[in-house]
Structure formats: C-alpha cells, structure tokens
Coordinates of C-alpha atoms and ligand atoms in Angstrom, one line a residue:
M1 CA 23.5 67.2 -5.3
C2 CA 19.8 66.2 -5.3
G3 CA 18.7 63.2 -3.3
I4 CA 15.9 60.9 -4.4
V5 CA 14.0 58.4 -2.2
G6 CA 11.0 56.2 -3.0
F7 CA 9.1 53.6 -1.0
V8 CA 6.4 51.2 -2.1
G9 CA 5.2 48.6 0.4
E10 CA 2.4 46.0 1.0
Q11 CA 0.8 48.2 3.7
G12 CA 3.8 50.0 5.2
D13 CA 4.0 53.6 6.0
A14 CA 6.0 55.4 3.3
L15 CA 6.2 58.7 5.1
P16 CA 8.6 57.9 8.0
F17 CA 10.9 55.9 5.7
I18 CA 11.1 58.7 3.1
Y19 CA 11.8 61.3 5.7
A20 CA 14.6 59.2 7.3
G21 CA 16.0 58.3 3.9
L22 CA 16.2 61.9 2.9
K23 CA 18.0 62.6 6.2
R24 CA 20.6 59.9 5.2
L25 CA 21.1 61.7 1.9
E26 CA 21.6 65.1 3.6
Y27 CA 25.3 64.9 3.1
R28 CA 24.8 65.4 -0.7
G29 CA 24.0 69.0 -0.1
Y30 CA 20.6 70.6 -0.7
D31 CA 18.6 73.7 -0.3
S32 CA 14.9 72.5 -0.3
A33 CA 13.0 69.3 0.2
G34 CA 9.7 67.7 -0.3
I35 CA 7.6 64.5 -0.1
A36 CA 4.6 63.2 -2.1
L37 CA 2.3 60.3 -1.1
A38 CA -0.1 58.5 -3.4
S39 CA -3.3 58.3 -1.3
D40 CA -7.0 57.8 -1.9
G41 CA -6.9 58.8 -5.6
Q42 CA -4.9 61.9 -4.7
I43 CA -1.3 63.1 -4.3
A44 CA -0.6 64.4 -0.8
L45 CA 2.3 66.9 -1.2
K46 CA 4.4 68.9 1.1
K47 CA 7.6 70.8 0.2
T48 CA 9.6 73.7 1.3
R49 CA 12.8 75.6 0.9
G50 CA 15.4 75.1 3.6
K51 CA 16.5 72.1 5.6
L52 CA 14.7 68.9 6.4
E53 CA 13.7 70.2 9.8
A54 CA 11.5 72.7 8.0
L55 CA 9.9 69.9 6.0
G56 CA 9.5 67.9 9.3
Q57 CA 7.2 70.8 10.6
L58 CA 5.0 70.4 7.5
I59 CA 4.6 66.6 7.2
G60 CA 2.7 66.2 10.5
G61 CA -0.5 66.9 8.5
M62 CA 0.1 64.2 5.8
P63 CA -1.9 61.0 5.8
A64 CA -0.5 58.2 7.8
G65 CA -0.2 54.6 6.7
V66 CA 0.2 55.4 3.0
P67 CA 2.2 52.6 1.3
C68 CA 3.6 54.5 -1.6
G69 CA 5.5 57.8 -1.9
I70 CA 8.6 59.7 -3.1
G71 CA 10.8 62.3 -1.6
H72 CA 13.6 64.7 -2.7
T73 CA 16.3 67.0 -1.5
R74 CA 17.0 69.6 -4.1
W75 CA 20.2 71.5 -4.9
A76 CA 19.1 74.3 -7.1
T77 CA 20.2 74.3 -10.8
H78 CA 17.2 75.8 -12.7
G79 CA 15.3 78.3 -10.6
R80 CA 16.1 79.6 -7.1
P81 CA 15.7 77.5 -4.0
T82 CA 12.0 78.4 -3.2
D83 CA 9.0 76.5 -2.0
E84 CA 7.6 76.4 -5.5
N85 CA 10.8 75.1 -7.1
A86 CA 11.2 72.4 -4.5
H87 CA 10.3 68.8 -5.6
P88 CA 8.1 66.8 -6.0
H89 CA 6.3 68.4 -8.9
T90 CA 2.9 67.5 -10.1
D91 CA 0.8 67.7 -13.4
C92 CA -2.1 70.0 -13.9
T93 CA -4.5 67.5 -12.2
G94 CA -2.3 67.0 -9.2
T95 CA -2.5 63.2 -9.6
I96 CA 1.0 62.5 -11.0
A97 CA 4.1 63.4 -9.0
T98 CA 7.8 63.3 -9.9
V99 CA 11.1 63.9 -8.3
H100 CA 14.2 64.4 -10.4
N101 CA 18.0 64.6 -10.3
G102 CA 20.1 66.1 -13.1
I103 CA 19.3 68.4 -15.9
I104 CA 16.6 68.3 -18.7
E105 CA 18.6 70.3 -21.3
N106 CA 15.6 70.9 -23.7
F107 CA 13.1 71.9 -21.0
Q108 CA 12.5 75.4 -22.5
E109 CA 11.3 74.0 -25.7
L110 CA 9.2 71.3 -24.0
R111 CA 7.7 73.8 -21.6
Q112 CA 6.7 76.0 -24.5
W113 CA 5.1 73.1 -26.3
L114 CA 3.2 72.0 -23.1
V115 CA 2.0 75.6 -22.4
E116 CA 0.7 75.8 -26.0
R117 CA -1.3 72.6 -25.2
G118 CA -2.8 74.2 -22.2
H119 CA -0.6 73.0 -19.3
H120 CA -0.1 75.3 -16.4
F121 CA 3.3 75.5 -14.7
S122 CA 3.9 76.6 -11.2
S123 CA 7.7 76.5 -10.9
D124 CA 10.8 77.7 -12.8
T125 CA 12.3 74.3 -12.8
D126 CA 13.3 72.0 -15.7
T127 CA 11.8 69.1 -13.7
E128 CA 8.2 70.3 -14.0
V129 CA 8.1 69.4 -17.7
I130 CA 8.2 65.7 -16.7
P131 CA 4.8 65.4 -14.8
H132 CA 3.1 67.5 -17.5
L133 CA 4.6 65.3 -20.3
L134 CA 3.3 62.3 -18.4
E135 CA -0.2 63.9 -18.2
E136 CA 0.0 64.6 -21.9
Y137 CA 0.9 61.0 -22.7
G138 CA -1.9 59.5 -20.6
G139 CA -0.2 59.0 -17.3
Q140 CA -3.5 59.0 -15.4
E141 CA -4.4 55.7 -17.2
D142 CA -1.0 54.1 -17.5
V143 CA 2.0 55.8 -15.9
V144 CA 4.5 53.2 -17.3
Q145 CA 3.6 53.8 -20.9
A146 CA 3.5 57.5 -20.3
V147 CA 7.0 57.4 -18.9
Q148 CA 8.2 55.5 -22.0
K149 CA 6.7 58.1 -24.3
A150 CA 7.8 61.1 -22.3
E151 CA 11.3 59.9 -21.9
R152 CA 11.8 59.9 -25.7
R153 CA 11.2 63.6 -25.6
L154 CA 13.8 64.4 -22.9
K155 CA 17.4 65.4 -23.5
G156 CA 20.0 65.6 -20.8
A157 CA 21.5 63.6 -17.9
Y158 CA 18.9 62.8 -15.3
A159 CA 17.1 60.3 -13.1
F160 CA 13.5 60.6 -12.0
L161 CA 10.8 58.8 -10.1
A162 CA 7.1 59.0 -11.0
I163 CA 4.0 58.0 -9.0
S164 CA 0.3 58.2 -9.9
A165 CA -2.5 58.5 -7.4
R166 CA -4.5 56.1 -9.6
E167 CA -1.8 53.4 -9.3
P168 CA -0.7 53.8 -5.7
N169 CA 1.2 50.5 -5.7
R170 CA 4.0 51.3 -8.0
I171 CA 6.9 53.6 -8.6
V172 CA 8.4 54.1 -12.1
A173 CA 12.1 54.9 -11.9
V174 CA 14.1 56.1 -14.9
R175 CA 17.9 56.5 -15.2
R176 CA 19.6 58.5 -17.9
S177 CA 23.2 59.0 -16.5
S178 CA 22.3 60.2 -13.0
P179 CA 22.5 57.3 -10.6
L180 CA 19.6 55.3 -9.1
V181 CA 19.7 52.2 -7.0
I182 CA 17.0 49.9 -5.7
G183 CA 16.7 48.3 -2.3
L184 CA 14.9 44.9 -2.0
G185 CA 13.0 44.5 1.3
E186 CA 10.6 41.8 2.6
D187 CA 7.3 43.4 2.0
A188 CA 8.5 46.7 0.5
N189 CA 11.0 47.9 -2.0
Y190 CA 13.0 51.2 -2.1
V191 CA 14.5 53.4 -4.8
A192 CA 17.2 56.0 -4.0
S193 CA 20.0 58.0 -5.5
D194 CA 22.4 56.0 -3.3
F195 CA 22.4 53.0 -1.0
S196 CA 22.8 55.0 2.3
A197 CA 19.1 56.0 2.0
F198 CA 17.9 52.5 2.7
L199 CA 20.8 50.7 4.4
A200 CA 18.8 50.7 7.7
Q201 CA 16.0 48.7 6.0
T202 CA 17.8 46.3 3.7
R203 CA 21.3 45.3 2.4
R204 CA 19.9 43.6 -0.7
A205 CA 20.2 45.9 -3.7
M206 CA 20.4 46.3 -7.4
V207 CA 21.6 49.0 -9.7
L208 CA 19.6 50.6 -12.5
E209 CA 21.9 51.0 -15.5
N210 CA 22.1 54.0 -17.8
G211 CA 19.1 54.1 -20.2
E212 CA 17.0 51.8 -18.1
M213 CA 13.7 52.1 -16.2
A214 CA 12.2 50.0 -13.4
V215 CA 8.7 49.4 -12.3
V216 CA 8.9 48.9 -8.6
T217 CA 6.0 47.3 -6.7
P218 CA 5.9 46.0 -3.1
D219 CA 6.9 42.5 -4.1
A220 CA 8.8 42.9 -7.5
V221 CA 11.2 45.0 -9.5
H222 CA 10.8 44.9 -13.3
V223 CA 13.9 46.3 -15.0
M224 CA 13.5 47.2 -18.7
D225 CA 15.1 49.3 -21.3
M226 CA 13.2 52.4 -22.5
A227 CA 11.5 50.4 -25.2
G228 CA 10.1 48.0 -22.6
A229 CA 12.4 45.0 -23.3
V230 CA 13.0 43.2 -20.0
Q231 CA 16.6 43.4 -18.6
R232 CA 18.0 40.7 -16.4
R233 CA 19.5 42.2 -13.2
Q234 CA 21.4 40.4 -10.4
E235 CA 20.8 41.6 -6.9
F236 CA 23.8 41.9 -4.6
T237 CA 24.5 42.5 -0.9
I238 CA 25.9 45.8 0.3
D239 CA 28.6 45.2 2.9
W240 CA 28.9 48.8 4.3
D241 CA 28.2 48.9 8.0
I242 CA 25.4 51.4 8.7
R243 CA 27.4 52.8 11.5
Q244 CA 30.1 53.7 9.0
A245 CA 27.6 56.2 7.6
E246 CA 26.9 57.8 10.9
R247 CA 29.1 60.2 12.9
G248 CA 30.2 57.7 15.5
G249 CA 30.1 60.2 18.3
Y250 CA 32.1 63.0 16.6
P251 CA 30.5 66.4 16.3
H252 CA 31.0 66.4 12.6
F253 CA 31.4 63.8 9.8
M254 CA 34.5 65.6 8.7
L255 CA 36.3 65.1 12.1
K256 CA 35.2 61.5 12.2
E257 CA 36.5 61.0 8.6
I258 CA 39.8 62.7 9.4
M259 CA 40.3 60.5 12.6
E260 CA 39.4 57.2 10.9
Q261 CA 42.1 57.6 8.2
P262 CA 44.7 55.3 9.8
D263 CA 42.1 52.5 9.9
V264 CA 40.9 53.3 6.4
W265 CA 44.5 53.3 5.1
G266 CA 44.8 49.8 6.5
D267 CA 41.6 48.7 4.6
C268 CA 42.9 50.3 1.4
L269 CA 46.3 48.5 1.6
L270 CA 44.8 45.2 2.8
G271 CA 45.7 42.3 0.4
R272 CA 47.5 44.7 -2.0
T273 CA 51.0 43.9 -0.9
S274 CA 52.8 40.6 -0.3
G275 CA 56.4 39.8 0.6
G276 CA 57.4 43.4 0.0
A277 CA 55.8 43.7 -3.5
V278 CA 52.5 45.0 -4.8
V279 CA 49.8 42.5 -5.7
V280 CA 49.1 44.0 -9.1
E281 CA 45.8 42.2 -9.7
E282 CA 44.4 43.9 -6.6
L283 CA 44.7 47.2 -8.5
G284 CA 42.3 46.0 -11.1
I285 CA 45.0 45.8 -13.8
T286 CA 47.4 43.2 -15.1
R287 CA 51.2 43.4 -15.3
E288 CA 51.0 43.1 -19.1
Q289 CA 48.7 46.2 -19.3
L290 CA 51.1 48.1 -17.1
T291 CA 54.1 47.2 -19.3
A292 CA 52.3 48.5 -22.3
I293 CA 51.6 52.0 -20.8
R294 CA 53.7 54.8 -22.5
R295 CA 51.9 57.8 -20.9
I296 CA 49.2 58.4 -18.4
Q297 CA 46.5 61.1 -18.6
V298 CA 44.8 61.8 -15.3
V299 CA 41.4 63.5 -15.3
A300 CA 39.7 64.6 -12.0
A301 CA 38.2 67.5 -10.2
G302 CA 38.9 69.3 -6.9
T303 CA 40.6 67.2 -4.3
A304 CA 40.8 64.3 -6.6
Y305 CA 42.7 66.5 -9.1
H306 CA 45.1 67.3 -6.2
A307 CA 45.6 63.6 -5.6
G308 CA 46.4 63.3 -9.3
L309 CA 49.2 65.9 -8.9
V310 CA 50.7 63.8 -6.1
G311 CA 50.3 60.7 -8.3
K312 CA 52.1 62.4 -11.2
A313 CA 55.2 63.0 -9.0
L314 CA 55.1 59.5 -7.7
I315 CA 54.7 57.8 -11.0
E316 CA 57.2 59.9 -12.9
R317 CA 59.8 59.5 -10.2
L318 CA 59.3 55.8 -9.6
A319 CA 58.3 54.5 -13.0
R320 CA 59.6 57.2 -15.3
V321 CA 56.3 57.1 -17.2
P322 CA 55.2 60.7 -18.2
V323 CA 51.9 61.8 -16.6
D324 CA 49.7 64.7 -17.4
V325 CA 47.0 65.8 -14.9
A326 CA 44.0 67.7 -16.2
V327 CA 41.0 69.3 -14.5
A328 CA 38.1 67.3 -16.0
S329 CA 35.9 70.3 -16.8
E330 CA 38.7 71.8 -19.0
F331 CA 40.0 68.5 -20.5
R332 CA 36.6 67.5 -21.9
Y333 CA 36.4 70.6 -24.1
Q334 CA 40.0 71.0 -25.2
Q335 CA 39.9 68.5 -28.1
P336 CA 42.6 66.5 -26.4
V337 CA 45.2 64.6 -28.4
F338 CA 45.3 60.9 -27.3
E339 CA 48.6 59.2 -28.2
P340 CA 48.6 55.5 -28.6
G341 CA 49.7 53.8 -25.4
T342 CA 48.1 56.4 -23.2
L343 CA 46.1 55.2 -20.2
V344 CA 43.3 57.6 -19.3
M345 CA 42.9 57.5 -15.6
A346 CA 40.0 59.1 -13.7
I347 CA 40.2 59.7 -10.0
S348 CA 37.0 60.3 -8.1
Q349 CA 35.5 59.7 -4.6
S350 CA 31.9 59.6 -5.8
G351 CA 32.4 58.1 -9.2
E352 CA 29.5 60.3 -10.3
T353 CA 31.3 63.6 -11.1
A354 CA 29.8 64.7 -14.4
D355 CA 32.9 66.2 -15.9
T356 CA 35.1 63.3 -14.9
L357 CA 32.6 60.9 -16.4
A358 CA 32.5 62.9 -19.6
C359 CA 36.3 62.7 -20.0
I360 CA 36.2 58.9 -19.6
N361 CA 33.4 58.6 -22.2
L362 CA 35.4 60.8 -24.5
A363 CA 38.5 58.7 -24.1
R364 CA 36.5 55.5 -24.7
Q365 CA 35.0 57.0 -27.9
E366 CA 38.6 57.6 -29.0
G367 CA 39.5 54.0 -28.4
M368 CA 41.7 54.7 -25.3
K369 CA 42.0 52.3 -22.4
T370 CA 40.4 53.8 -19.2
Y371 CA 41.2 53.2 -15.6
A372 CA 39.4 54.6 -12.6
I373 CA 40.5 55.1 -9.0
V374 CA 37.1 55.3 -7.2
N375 CA 35.7 55.1 -3.7
T376 CA 32.1 54.3 -4.5
V377 CA 31.4 50.7 -5.5
G378 CA 28.6 50.5 -8.0
S379 CA 29.2 54.1 -9.2
T380 CA 28.9 55.0 -12.8
L381 CA 32.6 55.7 -13.2
A382 CA 33.4 52.3 -11.7
R383 CA 31.1 50.6 -14.2
E384 CA 32.0 52.6 -17.2
S385 CA 35.8 52.3 -17.0
D386 CA 37.8 49.4 -18.5
A387 CA 39.5 48.8 -15.2
V388 CA 38.9 50.0 -11.6
A389 CA 40.9 50.2 -8.3
F390 CA 38.7 51.0 -5.3
T391 CA 40.0 53.1 -2.6
H392 CA 38.0 51.4 0.1
A393 CA 37.6 54.5 2.2
G394 CA 34.0 53.7 3.1
P395 CA 31.3 56.4 2.8
E396 CA 32.6 59.9 2.9
I397 CA 29.8 62.1 4.1
A398 CA 31.4 65.5 4.8
V399 CA 31.5 67.6 1.6
A400 CA 35.2 68.3 2.3
S401 CA 37.1 65.3 1.0
T402 CA 39.7 63.9 3.5
K403 CA 39.9 60.1 3.7
A404 CA 39.1 59.8 0.0
Y405 CA 42.1 62.0 -0.8
T406 CA 44.6 60.1 1.3
T407 CA 43.4 56.7 0.0
Q408 CA 43.6 58.0 -3.6
I409 CA 47.2 58.8 -2.9
L410 CA 47.8 55.3 -1.4
V411 CA 46.4 53.6 -4.5
L412 CA 48.5 55.9 -6.7
T413 CA 51.6 54.9 -4.7
L414 CA 50.8 51.2 -5.2
L415 CA 50.2 51.8 -8.9
A416 CA 53.5 53.7 -9.2
L417 CA 55.4 50.8 -7.6
A418 CA 53.6 48.2 -9.8
L419 CA 54.3 50.3 -12.9
A420 CA 57.9 50.8 -12.0
E421 CA 58.3 47.0 -11.7
A422 CA 56.4 46.3 -14.9
Q423 CA 58.5 48.9 -16.8
G424 CA 61.7 47.3 -15.5
R425 CA 62.7 50.2 -13.3
A426 CA 64.5 49.7 -10.0
R427 CA 61.8 49.3 -7.4
P428 CA 62.5 51.2 -4.1
D429 CA 61.5 49.4 -1.0
L430 CA 58.5 51.4 -0.1
V431 CA 56.0 48.7 0.8
Q432 CA 57.0 48.4 4.4
G433 CA 56.8 52.2 4.6
L434 CA 53.3 52.0 3.3
L435 CA 52.3 49.4 5.9
N436 CA 53.8 51.6 8.6
L437 CA 51.5 54.6 7.7
P438 CA 48.5 53.6 9.8
L439 CA 50.6 53.6 13.0
L440 CA 52.4 56.8 12.1
G441 CA 49.0 58.4 11.2
Q442 CA 47.6 57.4 14.6
D443 CA 50.6 59.0 16.3
I444 CA 50.3 62.3 14.4
L445 CA 46.6 62.5 15.1
S446 CA 47.2 62.0 18.8
R447 CA 49.7 64.9 18.9
L448 CA 47.7 67.6 17.1
D449 CA 46.3 69.5 20.1
G450 CA 48.5 72.5 19.3
I451 CA 46.7 73.0 16.0
Q452 CA 43.8 74.5 17.9
T453 CA 45.8 77.6 18.7
M454 CA 46.8 78.1 15.1
A455 CA 43.2 77.6 14.0
E456 CA 42.0 80.2 16.5
R457 CA 44.5 82.7 15.1
L458 CA 43.7 81.8 11.5
S459 CA 40.0 82.1 12.1
G460 CA 40.4 85.9 12.5
Q461 CA 42.3 86.3 9.2
S462 CA 41.0 87.0 5.7
D463 CA 43.9 85.5 3.6
V464 CA 46.4 82.7 4.0
F465 CA 49.2 81.4 1.8
Y466 CA 50.3 77.8 1.5
I467 CA 53.8 77.1 0.1
G468 CA 55.9 74.1 -0.7
R469 CA 58.1 72.5 -3.4
G470 CA 57.5 69.3 -5.3
L471 CA 55.2 67.0 -3.4
D472 CA 54.8 69.6 -0.8
Y473 CA 53.5 72.0 -3.4
A474 CA 50.9 69.5 -4.6
L475 CA 49.9 69.1 -0.9
A476 CA 49.8 72.9 -0.4
M477 CA 47.1 73.0 -3.2
E478 CA 44.9 70.6 -1.2
G479 CA 45.6 72.5 2.0
Q480 CA 44.4 75.8 0.5
L481 CA 41.3 74.1 -1.0
K482 CA 40.3 72.8 2.4
I483 CA 40.5 76.1 4.1
K484 CA 38.6 77.9 1.4
E485 CA 35.9 75.3 1.2
I486 CA 34.9 75.0 4.9
A487 CA 36.4 78.1 6.6
Y488 CA 35.6 80.5 3.8
I489 CA 39.0 82.1 4.1
H490 CA 40.8 83.3 0.9
A491 CA 43.8 81.0 0.4
E492 CA 46.4 80.6 -2.3
A493 CA 48.9 77.8 -2.8
Y494 CA 52.3 78.7 -4.3
A495 CA 55.3 76.8 -5.5
A496 CA 57.7 78.3 -2.9
G497 CA 60.3 79.2 -5.5
E498 CA 57.7 81.2 -7.5
L499 CA 56.9 83.6 -4.6
K500 CA 59.5 86.2 -5.6
H501 CA 57.9 86.4 -9.1
G502 CA 54.9 88.3 -7.8
T503 CA 53.2 86.9 -4.8
L504 CA 55.8 88.1 -2.3
A505 CA 54.3 91.6 -2.8
L506 CA 51.2 90.4 -0.8
I507 CA 53.2 89.4 2.2
E508 CA 53.2 92.0 5.0
D509 CA 53.3 92.0 8.8
G510 CA 51.2 89.2 10.2
T511 CA 50.3 87.5 6.9
P512 CA 49.8 83.9 7.7
V513 CA 51.8 81.4 5.6
V514 CA 51.6 77.7 6.0
A515 CA 54.8 76.1 4.8
I516 CA 55.2 72.4 4.0
V517 CA 58.7 71.0 4.1
T518 CA 59.0 67.2 3.8
E519 CA 60.8 66.9 0.4
R520 CA 64.4 66.4 1.7
D521 CA 66.1 67.1 -1.7
V522 CA 64.7 70.6 -1.8
A523 CA 64.4 71.3 1.9
E524 CA 67.2 73.9 2.0
K525 CA 65.5 75.8 -0.8
S526 CA 62.2 75.7 0.9
I527 CA 63.8 77.0 4.1
S528 CA 65.2 79.9 2.1
N529 CA 61.7 80.7 0.8
I530 CA 60.4 80.6 4.4
L531 CA 63.2 83.1 5.3
E532 CA 62.0 85.4 2.5
V533 CA 58.4 85.5 3.8
K534 CA 59.6 85.8 7.4
A535 CA 61.7 88.8 6.4
R536 CA 58.5 90.5 5.1
G537 CA 56.7 90.0 8.4
A538 CA 54.8 86.7 7.7
E539 CA 53.6 84.5 10.5
V540 CA 54.8 81.1 9.4
W541 CA 53.3 77.8 10.5
A542 CA 55.3 74.8 9.2
V543 CA 54.4 71.2 8.6
V544 CA 57.9 69.7 8.5
D545 CA 60.0 66.6 8.5
E546 CA 60.6 66.3 12.3
K547 CA 64.4 66.0 11.6
L548 CA 64.3 69.6 10.3
Q549 CA 62.2 71.2 13.0
K550 CA 65.0 72.7 15.0
E551 CA 66.5 74.5 11.9
L552 CA 63.3 76.3 11.0
P553 CA 62.9 79.9 11.9
V554 CA 59.1 79.7 12.1
D555 CA 56.3 80.7 14.5
H556 CA 54.7 77.2 15.0
V557 CA 56.0 73.8 14.0
I558 CA 54.0 70.6 13.3
P559 CA 56.6 67.9 13.1
I560 CA 55.9 64.9 10.8
P561 CA 57.9 61.6 11.0
V562 CA 59.3 61.4 7.4
L563 CA 60.7 57.9 7.2
E564 CA 60.2 57.9 3.5
P565 CA 59.7 61.3 1.7
L566 CA 57.7 59.9 -1.1
L567 CA 55.0 58.8 1.4
S568 CA 54.9 62.1 3.3
P569 CA 51.8 63.6 1.6
V570 CA 49.6 61.1 3.2
L571 CA 50.9 62.0 6.7
A572 CA 51.3 65.7 6.1
A573 CA 47.7 65.9 4.9
L574 CA 46.4 65.2 8.4
P575 CA 47.5 68.5 10.1
L576 CA 46.3 70.5 7.1
Q577 CA 42.9 68.9 7.2
M578 CA 42.7 69.5 11.0
L579 CA 43.8 73.1 10.6
A580 CA 40.9 73.7 8.1
Y581 CA 38.5 71.8 10.3
W582 CA 39.2 73.7 13.6
T583 CA 39.4 77.0 11.8
A584 CA 35.9 76.4 10.4
V585 CA 34.7 75.4 13.8
H586 CA 36.1 78.6 15.4
R587 CA 34.4 80.6 12.7
G588 CA 31.1 78.8 13.4
Q589 CA 30.7 77.5 9.9
D590 CA 28.6 74.5 8.8
V591 CA 31.6 72.2 8.5
D592 CA 29.9 69.2 6.9
Q593 CA 27.8 71.1 4.4
P594 CA 29.6 74.3 3.4
R595 CA 27.6 76.9 1.6
N596 CA 27.1 76.6 -2.2
L597 CA 28.7 73.2 -2.4
A598 CA 27.5 69.7 -2.9
K599 CA 29.2 66.4 -2.1
S600 CA 28.6 64.9 -5.5
V601 CA 28.6 67.2 -8.5
T602 CA 26.6 65.3 -11.1
V603 CA 26.0 68.3 -13.3
E604 CA 28.7 70.1 -15.2
Ligands
LIG701 O1 33.5 62.7 -6.1 P1 34.8 63.3 -6.8 O2 36.0 62.9 -6.1 O3 34.8 63.1 -8.2 O4 34.6 64.9 -6.5 C1 35.5 65.8 -7.0 C2 35.3 67.1 -6.3 O5 34.1 67.7 -6.5 C3 35.7 67.0 -4.8 O6 36.9 66.4 -4.6 C4 35.6 68.4 -4.1 O7 36.7 69.2 -4.6 C5 35.7 68.2 -2.6 N1 34.5 68.7 -2.0 C6 36.9 68.9 -2.0 O8 36.9 68.7 -0.6

C-alpha cells in the first residue's frame, strides 16, 4: 500500500531523508515513486514508475540542501502504474504538491467541476483533484486554509500531505482513516505512513487521529480538527529496535521473520502466564468480561482469517463458547445479525486492513463489544476497538505473513484458556506446553534442511494440494495461501475427508500433496486419506506428529514433536512456511514483495 514521507527542517536536507524513508516503507508494496521539494518559490519534482532505484537515478539533478519536501511510493488503485500517475501531484501552477494514500471516492465529480473551472489534469489518479482543489481555494496564499476548505469537499478514506513553494517551512498533513504518524526531531520534524520511515532519526512520535490535520514546521507540530480547533496530543517513545526492521543478515525479510519466531513467541508469552495460569489482564480484557461472553464473531482477512479458524477450534474445544469466523470483506456487507453477548473479535497484523476495520466499526455502531488481536501498536484497529491484545511480533516486513500468524495463534490459545477458566470449564494444563514452544520451535528450525529437496521438486509443479483434518485442515489453508502468494503455484487446501467428494478426481501420477497429521484423535482417518491419494499416484509429503512417522506410507516426512496436539499448529506452521519460502527462492520470485500484493491493504 502507498507509503508517505515528509520532512521539514531548520536547514536540513530533505532529499536524502525522504529517499531513505521511502526505502524503509518499501515493504508496503508499490509500483511507482516520487519526491517533491519546496525550493526557491518552486516545486522541484521527480517521479517515475518502477522501484526506488529508478527514482534514485532521477533525483541526482534535484536541488541539494532544501529543508522541506514530501515523497511517496504508490500502489496503483486509480490509473495504471505510469510516470504520470506516480505521486507527488501538483496544481496548474506547479507550486503546490501533494502525496496521498487511500481513495477519494468522489474524485470523478470533483475532477469534472475543476475542469469546468479551467484546471488542467495530467494524470488519471483520484489524487490529482487535491492539489487543484488547493489551488482553487487559495493554496498559493495560505495552504492551511485551503486544505481545510478542500477537505470538506473530499469523500473517502485517505491521508495526504501538502506543501507549497511559497511556504517552504511547513507541511500540512491530513488524516481521514488512512494512517499518518509524526516524528519529532531536534531541528526537524517528520511525517510518514508508519514509524519505520523515521526510526533512524527519532524515537519520539505522535499519532494523527482520524479526522485531524497537523501543521508541521521544523520546531513545532500543531494538531487540529478539520475546523481548526486545536487538539492536545501526547508524544510517546517508540521502543522498536531499528535493527528489528532490517534483515539481520538474511537474504530476505521472510526468512528472517520465519527464523525469529521462537524468540518472538517468547516475547508474545512474556508476562502473560503465572503459576500455570493465564494472566487475563495481559490480554487486554477482564475475567468479568470473559464470563459474560456467549458467542464470538471473528472478522479478519487472509492469514489472519486462517489464524481465526485455528482460534475457533481452540476456543470451542477448551471453553465451549461458539465461534464464527468470517472473511471481513464478506461480513461487512452481509447485514450480520449480532446477538447480545457476542464479542466481535478482529485479528490483524497491520491493524489497518480496511475491511477488518469496517467490520469493527459496524459492530460498534450496533452496540457490540469489540476486541482486537493486533501486532501494530498505535494502529487504527488498536485504537478503535474496545479492548486490545497485542501479539508483540515486532515489525513484519515481508508481505507473506509468518510470525504474525503464529503469534496470533498464541494469543488465541491464551484467550481460549482464560475463557475456559472464566466460563467454569475444566482448564487443561497447557501453559507449560506454551512455554516450551520456543525451544521446540528452535529445534524444528534447525532440522529443516531436507525441505530444500521438496522445495526444489515443488518448484517445477503447477498444482499442489494441502490436506488435513480439524486443526490440521485450518493449517492446510494457511500452507496453501503461502505457496500461492510467494511461489505463484496453484494450491488448494482440502479437509482430508472431503477429497472423495470431488477433488480426488484431480489426483494423478506425481501430483504433489502436502498432508498434515498432528490431530491424534483423527490421525487414523487422515492416514486413510493419505492412502487414498497415494493409491492414485500422488507424491505425498507429510508434516506429522513424530510418533506417527513410521506408520506413514509417504514420500517425505517432516516430523514434529507433538507434546500437546492443541499447540501443534504453531510448530507445524514452520515447515509449511519454509516450504513456501524455498520454493519461491527456487523459482526466482521476489519473495518479500510478491507481485500484485501489498503488505497492508488499506483500501477495500
Ligand atoms: O494486516 P492484516 O493481518 O489485517 O492483513 C490481512 C491480510 O491481508 C494478510 O494476512 C495477507 O493475507 C498476508 N499477506 C498473507 O501472507
């Protein structure tokens, strides 16, 4: 999703900061980039389709030592990824520049109105209406007032920055849903779509809330509502380590993020258990609130949805509280029925996924209690939900979610245990099992060399099936998403018992099938299903409870220590993530930024 960066300093040089800041936002996914500087009564502008390296070739000719500018990485929504459609966009006079994230829903009508008033457009974007509106409303004289007037005309979910060549010492930032954060430096201030853009410069930050604007100068940040009323805002310190946001020596962020999972699990569990029990308050909820829950409605997208499916099994088995899991983009338009006593639970790495946010807003409008399991502190979802449990996975940079997924499952497991206790159910002794996971995870990761051979074979295939039962089926769904997403291989996940109702017809000699068998109660049945596909010629690779490995008639086995079957998804996810990673590497794909995808999907 688009990345926004702005810099305004006493006398600093905006250009190198903006370029470096955009680099830090690369993980969000983009297809074009650009920078505008306010210099000598003019806007110096360079933009291009393609990656930042292409922009780097162009910016050499930009003026040095300019203390105010804005930059952007664009992920196309309106208009193809071309040089013209890249941001920043300017007004007719070329003295006002804007960058924008999100969607201006009424841009067609505004564009027509502006064209009738003599404005000339040079792109297909919705964004370009903003600088022209600013021009129309006197932005050359007073960009702040012009922003206030223009903003009243805009409909949609967006964030934008505006600079004027005539006022080269300030940036005006506007937030209407899409996130914007501000970094506070010594003799310069920063604006960006997320903290990682300026972490190398400062750890002091503040968040712009929905419906607010900020006038950012080198030595001050004035936050106000859109009518100009001053808003008090506390600054806070970001405790993320900058190295956490870098690759740490691995060739890809995804590999780094897979490998760091055992440590991250430790962080996620830290302080959340005591004496064999869950510390409920550390999940952002009280025991009384848990006791009152009659039903849970999970809303999420992609990998987070798959974590929700694991959570459903855990909560229903442990706490006997019914759980429905919905894809957020569907749920929001299905006129859902909210029963009293239902907790609406959103799961999200970014906390900015538009569909998931919309579900939470809908639930709140209906008077429901909302709860979020989120990774990103300060995200919109974290701030707009009634209660929050953070996953503490640290920044996840690769588009393919790995550590966010396993920590989401950990938090769901803790919640299931706490809920079981609050609802008066017998509480199985899973806490020690949870605390053992980091060590077991380390062990599994150190024994996965054999997966390279499988990945090499899989890299030459066009289709693969993932099968399992119960929790193993939920995990199969995540396994198939990973392989599609980064290796671009067609994959399907099937409940193993459902194969003979149709899918078995697709199995022929050499068809790869990844089978997951960690659910002891249904292991025999899963083995029968493996025999069915073997009999049709499938090549079967199995992620199995190590106690079963000798019984399995498969081509390759990845044994998993299953001390406690309910906790196995966290461990069994590791080989599935690695299989996808190495398959993508063998196919030569852009592992961290797969085609057509963005890390944070802030438009629906
Ligand atoms: O930030 P979120 O967890 O809300 O994102 C939801 C999905 O877009 C995300 O999980 C996506 O499916 C991943 N790229 C999958 O690896």
